[in-house]
Tab-separated table of C-alpha atoms and ligand atoms in Angstrom:
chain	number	residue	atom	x	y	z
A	1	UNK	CA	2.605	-8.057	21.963
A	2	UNK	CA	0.076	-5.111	23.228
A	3	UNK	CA	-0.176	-2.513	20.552
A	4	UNK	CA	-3.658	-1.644	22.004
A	5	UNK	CA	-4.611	2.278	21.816
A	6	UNK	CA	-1.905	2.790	18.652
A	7	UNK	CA	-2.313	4.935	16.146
A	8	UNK	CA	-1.305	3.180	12.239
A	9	UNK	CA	-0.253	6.198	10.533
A	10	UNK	CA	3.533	4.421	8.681
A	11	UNK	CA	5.467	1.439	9.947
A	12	UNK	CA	8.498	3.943	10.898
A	13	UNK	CA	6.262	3.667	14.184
A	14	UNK	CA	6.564	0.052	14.399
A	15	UNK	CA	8.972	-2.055	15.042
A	16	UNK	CA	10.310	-4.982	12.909
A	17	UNK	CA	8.579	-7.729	16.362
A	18	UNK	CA	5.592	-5.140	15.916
A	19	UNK	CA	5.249	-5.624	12.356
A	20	UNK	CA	5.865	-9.249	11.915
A	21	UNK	CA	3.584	-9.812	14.459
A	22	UNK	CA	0.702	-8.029	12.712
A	23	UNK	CA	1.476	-10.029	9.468
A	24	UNK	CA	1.256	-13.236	11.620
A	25	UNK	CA	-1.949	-12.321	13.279
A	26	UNK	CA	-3.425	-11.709	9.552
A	27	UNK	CA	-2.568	-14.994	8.723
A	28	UNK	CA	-4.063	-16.786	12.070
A	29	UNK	CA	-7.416	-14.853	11.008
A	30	UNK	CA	-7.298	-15.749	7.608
A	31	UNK	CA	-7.535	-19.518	8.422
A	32	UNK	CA	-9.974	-18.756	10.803
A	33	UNK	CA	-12.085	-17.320	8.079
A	34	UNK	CA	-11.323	-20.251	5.405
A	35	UNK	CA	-11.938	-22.666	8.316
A	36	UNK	CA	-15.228	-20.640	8.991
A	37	UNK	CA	-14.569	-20.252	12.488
A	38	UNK	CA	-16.445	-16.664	14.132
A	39	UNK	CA	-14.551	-14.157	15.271
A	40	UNK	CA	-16.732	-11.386	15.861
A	41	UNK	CA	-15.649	-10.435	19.345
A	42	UNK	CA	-15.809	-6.288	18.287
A	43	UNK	CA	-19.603	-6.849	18.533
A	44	UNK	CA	-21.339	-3.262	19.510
A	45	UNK	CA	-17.992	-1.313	18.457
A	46	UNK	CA	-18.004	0.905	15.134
A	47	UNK	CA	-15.518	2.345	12.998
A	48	UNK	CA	-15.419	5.397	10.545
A	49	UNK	CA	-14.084	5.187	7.460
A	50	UNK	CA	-13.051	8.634	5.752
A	51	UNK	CA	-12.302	8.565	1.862
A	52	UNK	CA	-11.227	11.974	0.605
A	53	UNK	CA	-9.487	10.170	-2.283
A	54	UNK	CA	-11.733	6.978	-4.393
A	55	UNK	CA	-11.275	3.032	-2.914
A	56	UNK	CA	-12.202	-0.017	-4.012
A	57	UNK	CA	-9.961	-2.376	-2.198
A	58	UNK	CA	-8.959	-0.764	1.010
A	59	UNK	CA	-12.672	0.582	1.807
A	60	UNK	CA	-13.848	-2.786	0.941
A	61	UNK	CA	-11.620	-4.155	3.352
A	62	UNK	CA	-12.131	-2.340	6.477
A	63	UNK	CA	-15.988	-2.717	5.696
A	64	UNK	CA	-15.496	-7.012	5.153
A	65	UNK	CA	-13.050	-6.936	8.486
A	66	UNK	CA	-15.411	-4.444	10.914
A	67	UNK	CA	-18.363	-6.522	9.874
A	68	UNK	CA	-16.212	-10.094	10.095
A	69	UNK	CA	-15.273	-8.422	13.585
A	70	UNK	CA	-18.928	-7.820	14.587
A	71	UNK	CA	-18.522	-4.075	14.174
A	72	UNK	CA	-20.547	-1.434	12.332
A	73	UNK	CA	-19.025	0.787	10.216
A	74	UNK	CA	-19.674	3.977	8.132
A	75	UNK	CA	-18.014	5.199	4.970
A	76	UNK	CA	-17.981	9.069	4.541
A	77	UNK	CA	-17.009	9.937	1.039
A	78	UNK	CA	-14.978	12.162	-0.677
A	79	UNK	CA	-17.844	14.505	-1.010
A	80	UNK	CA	-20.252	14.016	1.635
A	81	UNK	CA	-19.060	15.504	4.978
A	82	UNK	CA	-18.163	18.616	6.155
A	83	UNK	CA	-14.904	17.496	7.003
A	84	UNK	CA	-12.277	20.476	5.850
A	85	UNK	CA	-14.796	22.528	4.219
A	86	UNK	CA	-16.920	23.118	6.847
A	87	UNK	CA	-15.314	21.510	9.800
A	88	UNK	CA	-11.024	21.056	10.630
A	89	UNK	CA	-9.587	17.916	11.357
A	90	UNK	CA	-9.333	18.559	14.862
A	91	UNK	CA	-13.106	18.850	15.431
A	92	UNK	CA	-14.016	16.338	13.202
A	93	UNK	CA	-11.381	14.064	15.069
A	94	UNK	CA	-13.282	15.170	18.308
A	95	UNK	CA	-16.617	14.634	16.858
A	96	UNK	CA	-16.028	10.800	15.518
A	97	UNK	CA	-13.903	9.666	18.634
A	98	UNK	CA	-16.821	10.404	20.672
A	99	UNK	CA	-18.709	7.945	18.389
A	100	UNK	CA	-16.546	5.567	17.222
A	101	UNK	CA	-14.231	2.817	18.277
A	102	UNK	CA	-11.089	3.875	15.909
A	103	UNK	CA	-11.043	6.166	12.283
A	104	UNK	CA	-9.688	5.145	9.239
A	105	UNK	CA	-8.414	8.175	6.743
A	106	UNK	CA	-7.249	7.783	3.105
A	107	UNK	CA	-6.681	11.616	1.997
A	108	UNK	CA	-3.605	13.746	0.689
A	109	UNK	CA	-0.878	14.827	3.019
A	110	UNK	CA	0.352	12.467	5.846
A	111	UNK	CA	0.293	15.974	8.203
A	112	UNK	CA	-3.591	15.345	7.790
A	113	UNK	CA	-3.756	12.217	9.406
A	114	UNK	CA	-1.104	12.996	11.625
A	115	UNK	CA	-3.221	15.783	12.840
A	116	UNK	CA	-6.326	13.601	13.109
A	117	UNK	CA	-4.696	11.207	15.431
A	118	UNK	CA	-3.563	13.988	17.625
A	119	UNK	CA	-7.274	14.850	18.161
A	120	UNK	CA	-8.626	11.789	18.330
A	121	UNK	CA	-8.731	9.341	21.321
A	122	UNK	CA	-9.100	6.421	19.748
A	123	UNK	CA	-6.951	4.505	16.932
A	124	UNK	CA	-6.761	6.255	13.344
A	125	UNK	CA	-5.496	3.556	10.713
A	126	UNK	CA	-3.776	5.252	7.585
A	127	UNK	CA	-5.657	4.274	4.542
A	128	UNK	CA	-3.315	5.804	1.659
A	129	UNK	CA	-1.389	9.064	1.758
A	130	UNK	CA	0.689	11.105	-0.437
A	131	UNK	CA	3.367	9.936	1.564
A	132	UNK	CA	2.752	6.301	2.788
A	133	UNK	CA	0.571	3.212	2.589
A	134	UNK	CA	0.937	1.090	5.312
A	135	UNK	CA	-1.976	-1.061	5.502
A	136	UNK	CA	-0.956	-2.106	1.835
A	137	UNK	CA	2.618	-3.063	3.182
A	138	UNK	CA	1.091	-5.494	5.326
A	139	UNK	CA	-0.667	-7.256	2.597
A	140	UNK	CA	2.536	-6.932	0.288
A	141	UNK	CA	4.673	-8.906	3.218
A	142	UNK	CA	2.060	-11.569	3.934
A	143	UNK	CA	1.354	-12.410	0.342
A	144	UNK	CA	5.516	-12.636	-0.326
A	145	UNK	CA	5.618	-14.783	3.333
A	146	UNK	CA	2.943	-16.840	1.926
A	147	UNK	CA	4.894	-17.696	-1.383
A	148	UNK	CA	8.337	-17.760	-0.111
A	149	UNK	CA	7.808	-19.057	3.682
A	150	UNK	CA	9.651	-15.901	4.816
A	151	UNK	CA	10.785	-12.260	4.105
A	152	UNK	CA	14.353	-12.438	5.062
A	153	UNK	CA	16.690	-11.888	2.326
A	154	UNK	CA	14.371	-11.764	-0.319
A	155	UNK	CA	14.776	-9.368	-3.349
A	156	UNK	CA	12.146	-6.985	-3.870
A	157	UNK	CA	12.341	-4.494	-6.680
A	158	UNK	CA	9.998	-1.699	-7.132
A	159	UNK	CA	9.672	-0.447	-10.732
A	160	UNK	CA	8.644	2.968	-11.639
A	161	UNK	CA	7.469	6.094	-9.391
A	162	UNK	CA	9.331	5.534	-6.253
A	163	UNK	CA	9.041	8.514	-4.586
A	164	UNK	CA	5.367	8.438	-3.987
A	165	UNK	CA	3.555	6.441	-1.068
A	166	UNK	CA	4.405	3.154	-2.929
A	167	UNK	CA	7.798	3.515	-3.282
A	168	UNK	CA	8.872	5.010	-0.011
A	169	UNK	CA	6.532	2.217	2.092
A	170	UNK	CA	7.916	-0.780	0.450
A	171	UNK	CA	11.255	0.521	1.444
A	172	UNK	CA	10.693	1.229	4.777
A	173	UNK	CA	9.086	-2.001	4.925
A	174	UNK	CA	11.657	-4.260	3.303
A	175	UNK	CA	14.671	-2.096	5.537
A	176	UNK	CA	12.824	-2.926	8.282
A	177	UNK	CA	12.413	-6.675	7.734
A	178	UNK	CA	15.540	-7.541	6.528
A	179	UNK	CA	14.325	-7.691	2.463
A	180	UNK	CA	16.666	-6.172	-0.026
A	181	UNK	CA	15.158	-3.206	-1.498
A	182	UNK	CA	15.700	-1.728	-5.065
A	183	UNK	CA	13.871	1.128	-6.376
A	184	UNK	CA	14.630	1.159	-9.808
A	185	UNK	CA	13.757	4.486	-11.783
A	186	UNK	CA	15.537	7.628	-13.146
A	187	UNK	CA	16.813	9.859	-10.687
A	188	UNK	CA	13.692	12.337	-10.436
A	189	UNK	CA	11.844	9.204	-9.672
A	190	UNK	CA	14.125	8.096	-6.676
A	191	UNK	CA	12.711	8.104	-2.937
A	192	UNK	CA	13.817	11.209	-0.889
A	193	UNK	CA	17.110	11.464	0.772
A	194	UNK	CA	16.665	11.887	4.172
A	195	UNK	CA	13.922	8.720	3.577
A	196	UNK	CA	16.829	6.562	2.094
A	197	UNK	CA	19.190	7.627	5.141
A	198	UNK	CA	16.527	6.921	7.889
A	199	UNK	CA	16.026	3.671	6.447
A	200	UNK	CA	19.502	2.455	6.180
A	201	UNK	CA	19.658	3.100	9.371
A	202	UNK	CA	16.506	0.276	10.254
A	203	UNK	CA	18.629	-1.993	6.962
A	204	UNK	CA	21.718	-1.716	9.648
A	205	UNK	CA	19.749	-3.825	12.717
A	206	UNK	CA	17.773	-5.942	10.279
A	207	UNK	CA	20.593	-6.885	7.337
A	208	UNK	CA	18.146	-5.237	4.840
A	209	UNK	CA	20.230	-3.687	1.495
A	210	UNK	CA	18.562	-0.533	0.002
A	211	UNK	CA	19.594	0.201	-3.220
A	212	UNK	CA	18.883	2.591	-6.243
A	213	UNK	CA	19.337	1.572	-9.401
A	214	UNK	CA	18.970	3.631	-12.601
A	215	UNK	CA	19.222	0.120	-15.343
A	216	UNK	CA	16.283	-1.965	-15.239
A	217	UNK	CA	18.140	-5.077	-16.339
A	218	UNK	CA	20.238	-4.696	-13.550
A	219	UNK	CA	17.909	-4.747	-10.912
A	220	UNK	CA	16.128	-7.117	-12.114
A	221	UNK	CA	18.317	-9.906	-12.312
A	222	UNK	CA	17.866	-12.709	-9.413
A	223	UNK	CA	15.292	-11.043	-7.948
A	224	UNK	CA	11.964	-12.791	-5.787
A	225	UNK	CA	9.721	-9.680	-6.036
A	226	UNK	CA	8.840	-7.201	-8.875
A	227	UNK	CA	6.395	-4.527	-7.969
A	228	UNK	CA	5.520	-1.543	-9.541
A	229	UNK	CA	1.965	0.620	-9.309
A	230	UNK	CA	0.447	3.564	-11.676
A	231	UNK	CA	2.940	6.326	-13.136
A	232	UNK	CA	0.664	8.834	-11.962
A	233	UNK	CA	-1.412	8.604	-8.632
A	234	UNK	CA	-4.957	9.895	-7.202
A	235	UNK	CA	-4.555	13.459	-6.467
A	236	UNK	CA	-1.800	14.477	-8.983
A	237	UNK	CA	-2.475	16.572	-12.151
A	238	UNK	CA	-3.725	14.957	-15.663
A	239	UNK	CA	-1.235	17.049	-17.118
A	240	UNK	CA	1.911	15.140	-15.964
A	241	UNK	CA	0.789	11.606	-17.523
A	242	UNK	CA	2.577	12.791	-21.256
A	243	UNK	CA	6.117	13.393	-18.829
A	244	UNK	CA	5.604	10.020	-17.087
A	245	UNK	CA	4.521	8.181	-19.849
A	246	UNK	CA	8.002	8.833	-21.385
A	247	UNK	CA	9.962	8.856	-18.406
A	248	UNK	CA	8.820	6.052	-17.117
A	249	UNK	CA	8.207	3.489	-20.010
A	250	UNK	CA	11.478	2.265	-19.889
A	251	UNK	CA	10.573	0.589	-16.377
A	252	UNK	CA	7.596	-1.171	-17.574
A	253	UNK	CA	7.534	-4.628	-16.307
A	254	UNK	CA	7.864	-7.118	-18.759
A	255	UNK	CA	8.171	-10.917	-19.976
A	256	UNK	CA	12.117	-9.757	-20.453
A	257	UNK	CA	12.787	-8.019	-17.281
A	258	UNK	CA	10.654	-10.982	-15.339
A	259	UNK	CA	12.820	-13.651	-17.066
A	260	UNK	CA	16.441	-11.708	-15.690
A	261	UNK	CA	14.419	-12.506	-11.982
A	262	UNK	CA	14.633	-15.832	-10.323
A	263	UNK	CA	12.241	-18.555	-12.073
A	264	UNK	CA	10.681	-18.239	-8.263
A	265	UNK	CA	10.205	-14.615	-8.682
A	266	UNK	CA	6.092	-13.177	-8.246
A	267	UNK	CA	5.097	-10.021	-9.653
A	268	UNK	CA	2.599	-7.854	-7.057
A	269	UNK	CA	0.760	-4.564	-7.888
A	270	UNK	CA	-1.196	-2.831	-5.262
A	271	UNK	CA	-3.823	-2.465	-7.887
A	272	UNK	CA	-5.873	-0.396	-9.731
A	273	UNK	CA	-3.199	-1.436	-12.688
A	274	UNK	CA	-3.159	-0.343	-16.465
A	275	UNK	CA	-2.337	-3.657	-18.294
A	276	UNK	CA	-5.383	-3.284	-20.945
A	277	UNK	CA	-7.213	-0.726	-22.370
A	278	UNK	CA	-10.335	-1.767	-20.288
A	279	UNK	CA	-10.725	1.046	-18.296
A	280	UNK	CA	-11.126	4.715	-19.431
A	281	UNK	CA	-7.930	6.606	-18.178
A	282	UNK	CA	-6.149	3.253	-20.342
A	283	UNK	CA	-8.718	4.316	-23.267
A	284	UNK	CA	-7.798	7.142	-23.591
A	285	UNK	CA	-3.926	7.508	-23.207
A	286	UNK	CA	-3.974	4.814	-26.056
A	287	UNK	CA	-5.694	7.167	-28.073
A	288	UNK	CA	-3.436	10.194	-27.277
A	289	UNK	CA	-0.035	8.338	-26.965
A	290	UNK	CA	-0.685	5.023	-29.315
A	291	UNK	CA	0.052	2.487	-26.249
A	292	UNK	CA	-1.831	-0.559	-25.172
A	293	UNK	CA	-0.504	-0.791	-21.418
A	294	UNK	CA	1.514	1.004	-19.094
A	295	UNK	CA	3.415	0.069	-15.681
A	296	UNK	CA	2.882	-3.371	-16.656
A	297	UNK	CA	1.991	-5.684	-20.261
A	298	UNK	CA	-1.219	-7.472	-19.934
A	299	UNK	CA	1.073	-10.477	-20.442
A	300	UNK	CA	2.487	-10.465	-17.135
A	301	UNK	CA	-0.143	-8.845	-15.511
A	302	UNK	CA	-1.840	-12.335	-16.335
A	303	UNK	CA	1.054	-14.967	-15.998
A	304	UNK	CA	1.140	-17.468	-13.163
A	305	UNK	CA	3.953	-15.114	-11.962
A	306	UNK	CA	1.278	-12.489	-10.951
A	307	UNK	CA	-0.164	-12.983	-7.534
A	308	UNK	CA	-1.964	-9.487	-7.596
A	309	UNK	CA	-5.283	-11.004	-6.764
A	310	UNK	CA	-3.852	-12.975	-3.880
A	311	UNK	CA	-2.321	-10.058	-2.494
A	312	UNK	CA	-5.847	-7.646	-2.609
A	313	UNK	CA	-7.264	-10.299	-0.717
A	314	UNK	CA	-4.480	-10.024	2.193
A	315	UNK	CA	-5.677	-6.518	2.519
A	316	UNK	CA	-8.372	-7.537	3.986
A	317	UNK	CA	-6.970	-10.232	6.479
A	318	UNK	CA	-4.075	-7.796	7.392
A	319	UNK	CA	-6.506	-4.745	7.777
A	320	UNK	CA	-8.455	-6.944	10.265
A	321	UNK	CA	-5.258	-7.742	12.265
A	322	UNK	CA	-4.610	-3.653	12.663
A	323	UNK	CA	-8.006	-3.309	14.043
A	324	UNK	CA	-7.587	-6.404	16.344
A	325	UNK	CA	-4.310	-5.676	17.325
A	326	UNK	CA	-5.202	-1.470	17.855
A	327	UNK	CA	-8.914	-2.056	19.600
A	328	UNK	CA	-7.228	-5.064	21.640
A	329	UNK	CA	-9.511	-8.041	22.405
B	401	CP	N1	-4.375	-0.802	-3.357
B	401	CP	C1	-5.321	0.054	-2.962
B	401	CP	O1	-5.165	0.808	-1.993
B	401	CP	O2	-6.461	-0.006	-3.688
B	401	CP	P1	-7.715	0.973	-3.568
B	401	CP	O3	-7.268	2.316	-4.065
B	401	CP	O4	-8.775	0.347	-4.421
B	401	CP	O5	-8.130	1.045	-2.126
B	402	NVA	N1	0.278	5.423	-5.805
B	402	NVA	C1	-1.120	5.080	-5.923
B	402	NVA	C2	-1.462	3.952	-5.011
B	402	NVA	C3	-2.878	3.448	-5.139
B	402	NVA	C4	-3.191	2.333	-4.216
B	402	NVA	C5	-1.962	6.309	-5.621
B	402	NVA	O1	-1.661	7.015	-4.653
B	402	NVA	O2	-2.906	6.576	-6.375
């Protein structure tokens, strides 16, 4: 498999060889870190790492991989570069390429990244979009692969906002690896059309089902995978949390809703998650709207069901395998 020189801007670029092979080469460099074994063979290479929207896990991991790798890398922030205030995307793209070995971008539309691999010459890796989230999808697949032994056939339903990045990258994911996909939400919430058509089409090579599903307890039932993520992501408006708290209570994972799944079944979260009122934004909708958690109860959040921690660490192992794979040894 040579995907040397590619761009990682959403797995409708990949194929389902390409991506299994990615989530395979995560795992072979995961032992090799538990095992301790080097594998710094990117020594003297760099990578940039633009943030125009807040990180904890994915900067973390491209910062743990490049310097696992050997590499150097720099972080510019949401606020400190000139980067579409003072400079376009195509000059900045210019300007790094000449510098670095590959760009990673987390930002707002997926035309901004698109544009900065157009520009650039060497690899730009998609850290989070409006639109997708592809590095995450990695982690999601290895983590289930790890539990289940394989992805094939397994039920995966995606609670909540699935027309966002979340929602539409787990089902291109899951159509393209043969998982049966159910975004389960009210009809606002639902992924776009022409998304759902383009990936039935992948669902028809790989056997993958897509589904949408309005009833919670009906999707639910007999499945391996419940997922959901915030009701309202980085970038949108604080005024739309009231509407989504109300829309989108109903598909709050649960104790009830996990017991309809298979006794197998994990729950994953890409993470940050509002189980608690330990953060501020929890804090504070508790005060306005009298609740104590949202996409998720703190109950399951913390059952041995949960495998959220397991699956921020993959981020890390599956980031590395984009930049191994996209630099090429
Ligand atoms: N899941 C995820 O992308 O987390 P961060 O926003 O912390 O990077
Ligand atoms: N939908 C979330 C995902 C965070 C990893 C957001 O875009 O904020």
């Amino acid at each position: 498999m040579n995907l040397k020189g590619r761009d990682f801007l959403t797995l409708k670029d990949f194929t389902p060889d390409e991506i299994n092979y990615l989530i395979d080469l995560a795992a072979e460099l995961k032992d090799k870190k538990k095992k301790g074994i080097p594998h710094d063979m990117f020594r003297g290479k760099n990578i940039a790492l633009i943030f125009e929207k807040t990180s904890t896990r994915t900067r973390c991991a491209f910062e743990v991989a490049a310097s696992d790798l050997g590499m150097g890398s720099t972080y510019l922030d949401p606020t400190g570069s000139q980067i579409g205030k003072k400079e376009s995307i195509a000059d900045t793209a210019r300007v790094l390429a000449g510098m670095f070995e590959g760009i990673e971008y987390r930002g707002f539309g997926q035309e901004i990244v698109e544009e900065l691999a157009k520009y650039s010459k060497v690899p730009v890796w998609n850290g989070l979009t409006n639109e997708y989230h592809p590095t995450q999808m990695l982690a999601d697949m290895l983590t289930i692969k790890e539990q289940f032994g394989e992805l094939k056939g397994k039920k995966l339903v995606y609670m909540g906002d699935a027309r966002y990045n979340m929602g539409n990258s787990l089902m291109i994911v899951c159509a393209k690896l043969g998982l049966d996909f159910v975004a389960c939400t009210t009809k606002e919430y639902f992924p776009n059309e022409a998304l759902v058509n383009e990936c039935q089409e992948y669902a028809k090579a790989s056997g993958a089902t897509i589904t949408l599903e309005e009833n919670p307890q009906v999707a639910c039932k007999d499945a391996d995978v419940i997922y959901t993520d915030v009701w309202v992501s980085m970038g949108e408006p604080d005024e739309v949390w009231e509407k989504r708290i109300k829309e989108l209570s109903p598909y709050k994972v649960t104790k009830e809703l996990m017991s309809l799944a298979k006794p197998s079944a994990i729950f994953l979260h890409c993470l940050p998650a509002f189980h608690d009122l330990k953060t501020k934004i929890g804090a504070e909708m508790a005060e306005r709207f009298g609740i104590q958690d949202m996409e998720v109860t703190d109950e399951v959040f913390e059952s041995e069901q949960s495998k959220v921690f397991e699956e921020a660490e993959n981020r890390m192992h599956t980031i590395k395998a984009v930049i191994v794979a996209t630099l090429g040894e």
